[in-house]
C-alpha positions as MATLAB code, in Angstrom:
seq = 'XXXXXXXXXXXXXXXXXXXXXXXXXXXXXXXXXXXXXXXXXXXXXXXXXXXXXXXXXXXXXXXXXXXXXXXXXXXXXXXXXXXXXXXXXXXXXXXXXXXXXXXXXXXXXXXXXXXXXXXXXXXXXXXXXXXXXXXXXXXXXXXXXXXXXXXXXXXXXXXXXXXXXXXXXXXXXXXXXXXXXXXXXXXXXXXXXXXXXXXXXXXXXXXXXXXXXXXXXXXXXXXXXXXXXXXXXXXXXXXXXXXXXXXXXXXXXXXXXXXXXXXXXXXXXXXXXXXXXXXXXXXXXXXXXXXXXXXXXXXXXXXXXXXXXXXXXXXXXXXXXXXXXXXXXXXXXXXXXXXXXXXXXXXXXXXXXXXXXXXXXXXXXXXXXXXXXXXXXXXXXXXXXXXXXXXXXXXXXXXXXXXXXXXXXXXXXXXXXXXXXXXXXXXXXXXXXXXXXXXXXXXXXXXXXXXXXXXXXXXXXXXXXX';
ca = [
       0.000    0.000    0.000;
       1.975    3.091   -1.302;
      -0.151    5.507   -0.548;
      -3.649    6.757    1.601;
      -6.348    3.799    0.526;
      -8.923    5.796   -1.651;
     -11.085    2.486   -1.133;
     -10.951    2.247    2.690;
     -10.862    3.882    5.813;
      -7.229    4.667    7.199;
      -7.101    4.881   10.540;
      -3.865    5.017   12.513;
      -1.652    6.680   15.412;
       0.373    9.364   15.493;
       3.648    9.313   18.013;
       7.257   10.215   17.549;
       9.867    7.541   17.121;
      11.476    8.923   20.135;
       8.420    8.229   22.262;
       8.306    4.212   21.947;
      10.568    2.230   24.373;
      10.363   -1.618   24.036;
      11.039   -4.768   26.220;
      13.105   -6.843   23.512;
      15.745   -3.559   22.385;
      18.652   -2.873   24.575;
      19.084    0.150   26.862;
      20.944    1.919   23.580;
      17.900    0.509   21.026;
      15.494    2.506   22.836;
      13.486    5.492   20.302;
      15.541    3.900   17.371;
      14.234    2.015   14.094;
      14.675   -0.709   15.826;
      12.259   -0.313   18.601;
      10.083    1.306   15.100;
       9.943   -2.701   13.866;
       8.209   -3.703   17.609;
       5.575   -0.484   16.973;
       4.960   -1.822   13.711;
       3.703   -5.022   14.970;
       1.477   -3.260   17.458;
      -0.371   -1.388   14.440;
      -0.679   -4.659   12.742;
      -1.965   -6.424   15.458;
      -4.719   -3.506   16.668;
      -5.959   -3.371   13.194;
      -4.514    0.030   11.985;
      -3.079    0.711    8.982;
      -0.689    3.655    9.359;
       1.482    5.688   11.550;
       2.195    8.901   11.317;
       5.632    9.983   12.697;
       7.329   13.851   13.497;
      10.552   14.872   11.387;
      13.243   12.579   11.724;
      16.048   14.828   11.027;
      19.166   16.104   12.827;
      17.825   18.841   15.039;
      20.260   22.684   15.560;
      22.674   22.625   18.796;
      21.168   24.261   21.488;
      22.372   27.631   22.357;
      26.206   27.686   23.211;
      26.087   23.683   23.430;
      28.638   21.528   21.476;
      26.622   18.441   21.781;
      23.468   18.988   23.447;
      20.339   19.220   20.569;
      16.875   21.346   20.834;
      14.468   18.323   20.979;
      11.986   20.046   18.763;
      11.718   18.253   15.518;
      10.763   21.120   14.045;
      14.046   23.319   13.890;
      15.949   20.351   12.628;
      18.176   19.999    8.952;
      15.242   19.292    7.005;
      17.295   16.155    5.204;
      19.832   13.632    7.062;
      18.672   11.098    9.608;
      19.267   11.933   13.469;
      22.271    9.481   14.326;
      20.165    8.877   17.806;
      17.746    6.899   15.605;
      20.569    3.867   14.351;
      19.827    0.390   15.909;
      23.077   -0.765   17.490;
      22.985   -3.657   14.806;
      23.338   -1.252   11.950;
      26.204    0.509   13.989;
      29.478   -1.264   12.062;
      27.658   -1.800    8.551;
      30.022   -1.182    5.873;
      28.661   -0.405    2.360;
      30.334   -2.092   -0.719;
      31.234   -0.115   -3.250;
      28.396    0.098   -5.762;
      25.800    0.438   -2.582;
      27.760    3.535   -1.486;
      27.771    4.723   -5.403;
      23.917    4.456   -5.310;
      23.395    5.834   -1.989;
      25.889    8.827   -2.888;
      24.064    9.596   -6.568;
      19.824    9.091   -4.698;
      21.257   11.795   -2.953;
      23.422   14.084   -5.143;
      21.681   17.195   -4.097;
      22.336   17.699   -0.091;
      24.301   14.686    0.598;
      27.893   16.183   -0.056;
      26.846   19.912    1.316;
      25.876   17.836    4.355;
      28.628   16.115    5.320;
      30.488   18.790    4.832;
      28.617   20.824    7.243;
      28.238   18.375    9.805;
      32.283   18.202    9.824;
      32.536   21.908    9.973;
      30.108   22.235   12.791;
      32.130   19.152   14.840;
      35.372   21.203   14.173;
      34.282   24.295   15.105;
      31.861   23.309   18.155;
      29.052   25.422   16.549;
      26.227   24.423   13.504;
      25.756   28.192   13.903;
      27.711   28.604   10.749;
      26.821   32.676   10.922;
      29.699   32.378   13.785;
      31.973   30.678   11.253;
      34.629   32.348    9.477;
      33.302   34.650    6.772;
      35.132   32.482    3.840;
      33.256   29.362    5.265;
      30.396   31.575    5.817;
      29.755   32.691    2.405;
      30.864   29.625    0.604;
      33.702   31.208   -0.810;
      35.131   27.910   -2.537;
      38.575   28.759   -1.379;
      38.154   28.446    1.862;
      35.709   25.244    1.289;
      38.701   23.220   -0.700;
      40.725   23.602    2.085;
      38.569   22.900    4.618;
      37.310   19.492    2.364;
      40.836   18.486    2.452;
      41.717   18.705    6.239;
      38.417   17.409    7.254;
      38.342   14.182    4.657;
      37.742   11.420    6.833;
      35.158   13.895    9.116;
      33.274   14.174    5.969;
      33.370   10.337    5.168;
      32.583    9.142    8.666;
      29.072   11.451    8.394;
      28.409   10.218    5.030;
      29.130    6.636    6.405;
      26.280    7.467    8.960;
      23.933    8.717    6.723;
      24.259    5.522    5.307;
      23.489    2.989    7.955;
      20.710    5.245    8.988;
      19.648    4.750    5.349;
      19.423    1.344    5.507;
      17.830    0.860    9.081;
      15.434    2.797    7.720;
      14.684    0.870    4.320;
      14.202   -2.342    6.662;
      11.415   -0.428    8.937;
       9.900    0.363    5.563;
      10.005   -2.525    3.904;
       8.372   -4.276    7.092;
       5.835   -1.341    6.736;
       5.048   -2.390    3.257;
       4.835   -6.026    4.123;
       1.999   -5.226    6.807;
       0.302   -2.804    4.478;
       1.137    0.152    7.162;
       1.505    3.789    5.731;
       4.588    5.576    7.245;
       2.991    9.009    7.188;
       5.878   11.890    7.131;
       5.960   16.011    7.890;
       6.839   18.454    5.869;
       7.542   21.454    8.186;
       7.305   25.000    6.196;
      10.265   26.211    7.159;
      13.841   25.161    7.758;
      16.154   26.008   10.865;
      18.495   28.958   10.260;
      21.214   26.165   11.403;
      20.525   23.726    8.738;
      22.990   23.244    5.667;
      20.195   23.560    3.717;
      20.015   27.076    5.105;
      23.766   27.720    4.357;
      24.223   26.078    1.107;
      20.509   28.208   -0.193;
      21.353   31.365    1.594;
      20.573   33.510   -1.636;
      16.547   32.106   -1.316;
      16.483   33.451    2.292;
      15.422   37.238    3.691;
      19.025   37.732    5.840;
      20.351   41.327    6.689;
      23.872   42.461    6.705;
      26.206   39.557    7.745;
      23.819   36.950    7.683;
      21.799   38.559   10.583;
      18.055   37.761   10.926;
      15.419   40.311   12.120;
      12.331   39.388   10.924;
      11.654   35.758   11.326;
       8.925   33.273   11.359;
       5.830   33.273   14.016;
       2.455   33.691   14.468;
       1.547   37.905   15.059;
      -0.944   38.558   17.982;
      -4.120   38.731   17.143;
      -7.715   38.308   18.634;
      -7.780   35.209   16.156;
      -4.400   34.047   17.521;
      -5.157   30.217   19.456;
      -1.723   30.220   21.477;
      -1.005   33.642   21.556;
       2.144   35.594   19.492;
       4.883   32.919   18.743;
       8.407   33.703   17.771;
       9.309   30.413   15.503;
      12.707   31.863   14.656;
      13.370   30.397   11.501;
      14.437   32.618    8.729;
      11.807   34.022    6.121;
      11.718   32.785    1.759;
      12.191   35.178   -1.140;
       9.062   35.029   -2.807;
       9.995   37.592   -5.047;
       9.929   37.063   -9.323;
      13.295   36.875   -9.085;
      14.814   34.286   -6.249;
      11.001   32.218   -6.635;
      12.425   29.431   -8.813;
      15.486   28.729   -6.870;
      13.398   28.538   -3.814;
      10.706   26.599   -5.421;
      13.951   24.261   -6.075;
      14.909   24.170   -2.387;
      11.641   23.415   -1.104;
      11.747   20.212   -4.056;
      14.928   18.884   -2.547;
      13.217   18.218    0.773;
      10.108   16.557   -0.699;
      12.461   14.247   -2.991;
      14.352   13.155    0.215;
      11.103   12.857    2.289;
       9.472   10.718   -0.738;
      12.706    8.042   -0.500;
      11.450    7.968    3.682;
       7.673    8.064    3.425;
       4.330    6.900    1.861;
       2.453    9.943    2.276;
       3.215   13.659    4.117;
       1.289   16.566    5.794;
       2.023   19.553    4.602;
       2.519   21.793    7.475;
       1.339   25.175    7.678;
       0.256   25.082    3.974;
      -1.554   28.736    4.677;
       2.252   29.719    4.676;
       2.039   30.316    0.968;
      -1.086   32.139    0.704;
      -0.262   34.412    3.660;
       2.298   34.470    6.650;
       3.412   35.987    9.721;
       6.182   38.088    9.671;
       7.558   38.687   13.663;
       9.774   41.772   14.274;
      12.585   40.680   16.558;
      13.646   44.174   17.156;
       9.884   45.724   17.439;
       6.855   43.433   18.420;
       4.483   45.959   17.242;
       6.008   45.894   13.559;
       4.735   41.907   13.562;
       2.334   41.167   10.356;
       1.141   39.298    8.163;
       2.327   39.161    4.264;
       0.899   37.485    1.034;
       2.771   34.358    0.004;
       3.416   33.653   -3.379;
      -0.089   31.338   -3.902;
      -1.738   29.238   -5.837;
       0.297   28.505   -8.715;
       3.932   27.503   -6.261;
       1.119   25.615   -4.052;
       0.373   23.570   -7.051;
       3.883   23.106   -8.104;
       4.953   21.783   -5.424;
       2.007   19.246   -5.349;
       2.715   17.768   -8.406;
       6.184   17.592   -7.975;
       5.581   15.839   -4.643;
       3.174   13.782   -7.219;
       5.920   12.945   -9.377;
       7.953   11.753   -6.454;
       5.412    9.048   -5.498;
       4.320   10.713   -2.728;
       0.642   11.200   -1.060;
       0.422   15.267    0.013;
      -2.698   16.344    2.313;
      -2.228   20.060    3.652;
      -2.716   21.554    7.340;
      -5.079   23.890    6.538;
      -5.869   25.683    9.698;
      -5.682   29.064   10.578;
      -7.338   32.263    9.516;
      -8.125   33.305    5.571;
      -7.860   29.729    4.546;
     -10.472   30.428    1.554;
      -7.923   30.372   -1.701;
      -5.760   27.891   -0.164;
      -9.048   25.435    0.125;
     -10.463   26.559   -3.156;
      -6.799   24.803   -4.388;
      -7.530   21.983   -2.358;
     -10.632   21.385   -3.908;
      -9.493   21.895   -7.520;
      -6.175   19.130   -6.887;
      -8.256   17.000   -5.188;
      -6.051   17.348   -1.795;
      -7.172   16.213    0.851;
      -6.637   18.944    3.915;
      -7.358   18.580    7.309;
      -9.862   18.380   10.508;
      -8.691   18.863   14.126;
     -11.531   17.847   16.550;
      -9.706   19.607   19.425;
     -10.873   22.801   17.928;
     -14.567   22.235   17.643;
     -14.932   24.840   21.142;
     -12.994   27.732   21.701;
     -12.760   27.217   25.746;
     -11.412   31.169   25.692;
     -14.002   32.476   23.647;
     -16.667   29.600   24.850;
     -17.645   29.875   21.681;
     -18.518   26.228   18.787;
     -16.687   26.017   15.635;
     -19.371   24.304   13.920;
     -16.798   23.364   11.060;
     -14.894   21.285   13.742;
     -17.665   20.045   15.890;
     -20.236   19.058   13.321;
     -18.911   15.192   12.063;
     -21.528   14.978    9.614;
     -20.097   17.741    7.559;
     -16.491   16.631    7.522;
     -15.655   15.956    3.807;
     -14.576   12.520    2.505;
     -11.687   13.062    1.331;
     -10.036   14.723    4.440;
      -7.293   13.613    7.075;
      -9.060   13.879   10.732;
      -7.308   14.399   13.859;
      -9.372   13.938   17.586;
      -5.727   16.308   19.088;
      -2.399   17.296   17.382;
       1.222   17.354   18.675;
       0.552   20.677   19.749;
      -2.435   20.420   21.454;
      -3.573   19.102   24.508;
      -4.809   15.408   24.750;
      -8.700   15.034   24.357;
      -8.988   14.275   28.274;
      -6.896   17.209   29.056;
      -9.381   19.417   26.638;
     -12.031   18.220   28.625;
     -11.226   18.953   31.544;
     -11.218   22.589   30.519;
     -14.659   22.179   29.653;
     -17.407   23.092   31.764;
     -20.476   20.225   32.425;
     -22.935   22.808   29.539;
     -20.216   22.689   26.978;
     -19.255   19.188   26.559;
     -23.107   18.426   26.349;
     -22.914   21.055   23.999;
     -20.229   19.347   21.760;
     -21.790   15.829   22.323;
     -24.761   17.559   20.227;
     -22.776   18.042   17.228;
     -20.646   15.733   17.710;
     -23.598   13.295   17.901;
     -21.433   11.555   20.763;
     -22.840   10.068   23.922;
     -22.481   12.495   26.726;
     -21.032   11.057   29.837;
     -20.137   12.971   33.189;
     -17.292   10.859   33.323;
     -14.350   12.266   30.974;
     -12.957    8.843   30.097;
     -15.855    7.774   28.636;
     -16.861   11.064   27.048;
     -13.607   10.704   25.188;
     -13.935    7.363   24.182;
     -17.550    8.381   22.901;
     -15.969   11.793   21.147;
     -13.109    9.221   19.450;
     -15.575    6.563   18.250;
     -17.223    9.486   16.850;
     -14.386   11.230   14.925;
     -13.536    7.543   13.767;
     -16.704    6.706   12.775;
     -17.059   10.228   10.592;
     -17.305   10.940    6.687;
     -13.335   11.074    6.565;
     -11.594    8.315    4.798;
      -7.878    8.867    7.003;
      -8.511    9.689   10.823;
      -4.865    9.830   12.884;
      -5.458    9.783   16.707;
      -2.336   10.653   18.866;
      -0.985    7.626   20.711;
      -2.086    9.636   24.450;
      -6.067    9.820   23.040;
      -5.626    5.903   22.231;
      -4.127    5.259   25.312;
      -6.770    7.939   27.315;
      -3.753   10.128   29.098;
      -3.118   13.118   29.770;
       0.588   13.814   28.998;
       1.459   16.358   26.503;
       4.624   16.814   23.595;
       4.735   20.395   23.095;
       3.111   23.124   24.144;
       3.219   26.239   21.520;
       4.646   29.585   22.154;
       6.901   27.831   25.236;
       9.712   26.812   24.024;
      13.492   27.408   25.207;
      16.508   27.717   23.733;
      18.542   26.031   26.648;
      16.638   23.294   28.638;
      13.386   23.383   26.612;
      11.224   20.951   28.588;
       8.982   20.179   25.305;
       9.053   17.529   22.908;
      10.412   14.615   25.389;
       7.305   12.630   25.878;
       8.052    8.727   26.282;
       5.284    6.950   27.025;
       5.162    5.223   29.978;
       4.781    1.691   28.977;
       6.349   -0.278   26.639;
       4.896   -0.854   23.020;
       4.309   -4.719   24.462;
       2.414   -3.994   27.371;
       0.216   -1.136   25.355;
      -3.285   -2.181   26.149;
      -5.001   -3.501   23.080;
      -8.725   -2.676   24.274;
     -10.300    0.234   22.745;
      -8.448   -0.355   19.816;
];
């Protein structure tokens, strides 16, 4: 099954690789591919077809750390495998020749520039690579020959690893395949300012003098704003006529490499094109919002995603989502539907769009929380006793008084709805309350988000309400 069944429901779990622990891996197996094979037999046996699992990459060094990475999988490299994910097995692989060949020309584009990076940034203590000396900072090829030349077997050591993460992967896939389970990937919108992406593209990126960044990505604060004003950080596209193509090309890099990993990807933050927050580092009051380039890059980069074998649906949340789901609609993409939102508990106010089941559109993706969100028990329990009878209405869901049984009344629901792919995070399966990230919190040293491990090991999940 290579991509979302157009015949049958999909239904499956989303959790980060990181998250699983297992009774038959080693201490140093733990959150690796390897423990990835055990979750794979979990899906099988509960009946679900697909899994839906957070960026994989190499995540930025945490501020003036020479070894300690941001766990948020969302500022990572945007290509490469994080080393943290290699099975010990897969730890002294050697490629032969002609496998190193292929694995060297699948990845021509980024896997050189990578390397090369990742030996830099070991060298140098830093993937800051704005703190690195200007010839290595502006690619002056000079300085890069040289620096090629003393760091040889750096370089080959990293491509080495690239490697055997390569093929750990290709045997969690090909298990994948052989139990008809989708490996659903992310496509974040924007790359971190640390990546080598970032540094070998810098040309497609909005930098001031000396590579300096003052107007990044985030969410401006408005009334419509869920989680307040965020400062994402990551640096801002070109989008104008003239650097559009080459950044169209940069953003087709990532979804070749992400097509070689998964079956199917969400596009995150697919508004991002139509229209997108600008944040002021120097002057809040300056944040805005900006028109994105539209329709015709949107469409673009769905076909080329197309051509790459891969299965697109878009996040489309937000405000002014009209054009972007106008392009849905006319590609026949399938966007998406986040339960969590059907009641504003700020604004105590219904979203019919979320809480009304019976409208949700076939061909849509459906979510009961997100990553970001809180788990449905903990969204409950912010609920007073009028409004969940309120959403059990809509939701045409058997009110309870009791939250665990509301929920599991709320999930049978979103299951049982019009949508042909519904993804519940492994904490509303499981009925918990713990949390992966929560938005607009985030640290730069220290940040306490995105370390959820569940509590249990994949073989003693419990397999009722499944």
């Amino acid at each position: 099954m290579s991509q979302l069944s157009k015949n049958k429901k999909n239904i499956g779990t989303l959790v980060p690789l990181s998250a699983l622990t297992s009774i038959n891996s080693k201490k140093e197996d733990q959150g690796t591919f390897e423990t990835g094979m055990y979750f794979l037999d979990w899906l099988h046996k509960v009946g679900q077809n697909a899994w839906q699992i957070l960026p994989l990459n190499l995540t930025q060094l945490e501020t003036g750390s020479r070894t300690t990475r941001v766990p948020s999988p969302y500022k990572g490299y945007g290509v490469g495998l994080d080393p943290k994910y290699l099975p010990s097995a897969f730890a002294n692989n050697n490629p032969a020749q002609d496998e190193l060949n292929f694995f060297m020309e699948t990845n021509n584009d980024w896997i050189s520039d990578y390397a090369l990076f990742c030996a830099i940034s070991d060298d140098l203590g830093t993937d800051d690579w704005r703190k690195w000396d200007e010839g290595l900072r502006k690619r002056d090829q000079s300085a890069l020959n040289k620096v090629r030349n003393s760091l040889k077997k750096k370089i080959k050591d990293h491509i080495l690893i690239q490697w055997r993460l390569d093929s750990a992967y290709k045997a969690l896939r090909e298990k994948a395949k052989r139990l008809n389970i989708q490996l659903i990937g992310d496509l974040p919108f924007y790359v971190s300012v640390k990546s080598p992406l970032v540094w070998v593209h810098q040309d497609v990126f909005q930098f001031e003098k000396d590579s300096e960044l003052r107007y990044v990505s985030g969410i401006p604060d408005t009334p419509a704003a869920h989680f307040g004003r965020q400062v994402w950080g990551h640096p801002l596209y070109k989008w104008d006529t003239k650097h559009e193509k080459d950044v169209i090309k940069f953003w087709e890099i990532r979804i070749k490499y992400l097509s070689q990993l998964f079956d199917s990807i969400r596009f995150d933050h697919a508004k991002g094109l139509f229209d997108y927050g600008v944040v002021d580092l120097q002057n809040k009051s300056e944040d805005r919002y900006v028109k994105g380039p539209g329709s015709l890059v949107f469409e673009k980069l769905m076909l080329f995603g197309e051509r790459c074998g891969l299965s697109i649906f878009a996040e489309d949340s937000g405000e002014n989502l009209s054009v972007l789901r106008e392009t849905l609609v006319k590609l026949k993409t399938p966007g998406i539907k986040i339960f969590r939102f059907a009641l504003n508990e700020k604004k105590k106010k219904l979203n019919k769009e979320y809480a009304d089941l019976s409208n949700y559109p076939i061909n849509t993706v459906v979510y009961t929380t997100t990553h970001d969100t809180e788990s449905l028990i903990l969204y409950l329990e912010m609920l007073s006793t009028e409004q969940k009878q309120q959403l059990a209405i809509y939701a045409n869901a058997m009110y309870s008084p009791k939250d665990v049984k509301f929920a599991l009344s709320l999930r049978e629901a979103v299951i049982n709805s019009n949508a042909k792919t519904v993804i519940i995070p492994i904490q509303d399966w499981l009925l918990t309350k713990d949390r992966i990230n929560i938005p607009g919190t985030e640290k730069e040293i220290n940040d306490p988000n995105w370390r959820f491990i569940l509590k249990s090991p994949i073989e003693k999940l419990a397999l009722r309400n499944f």
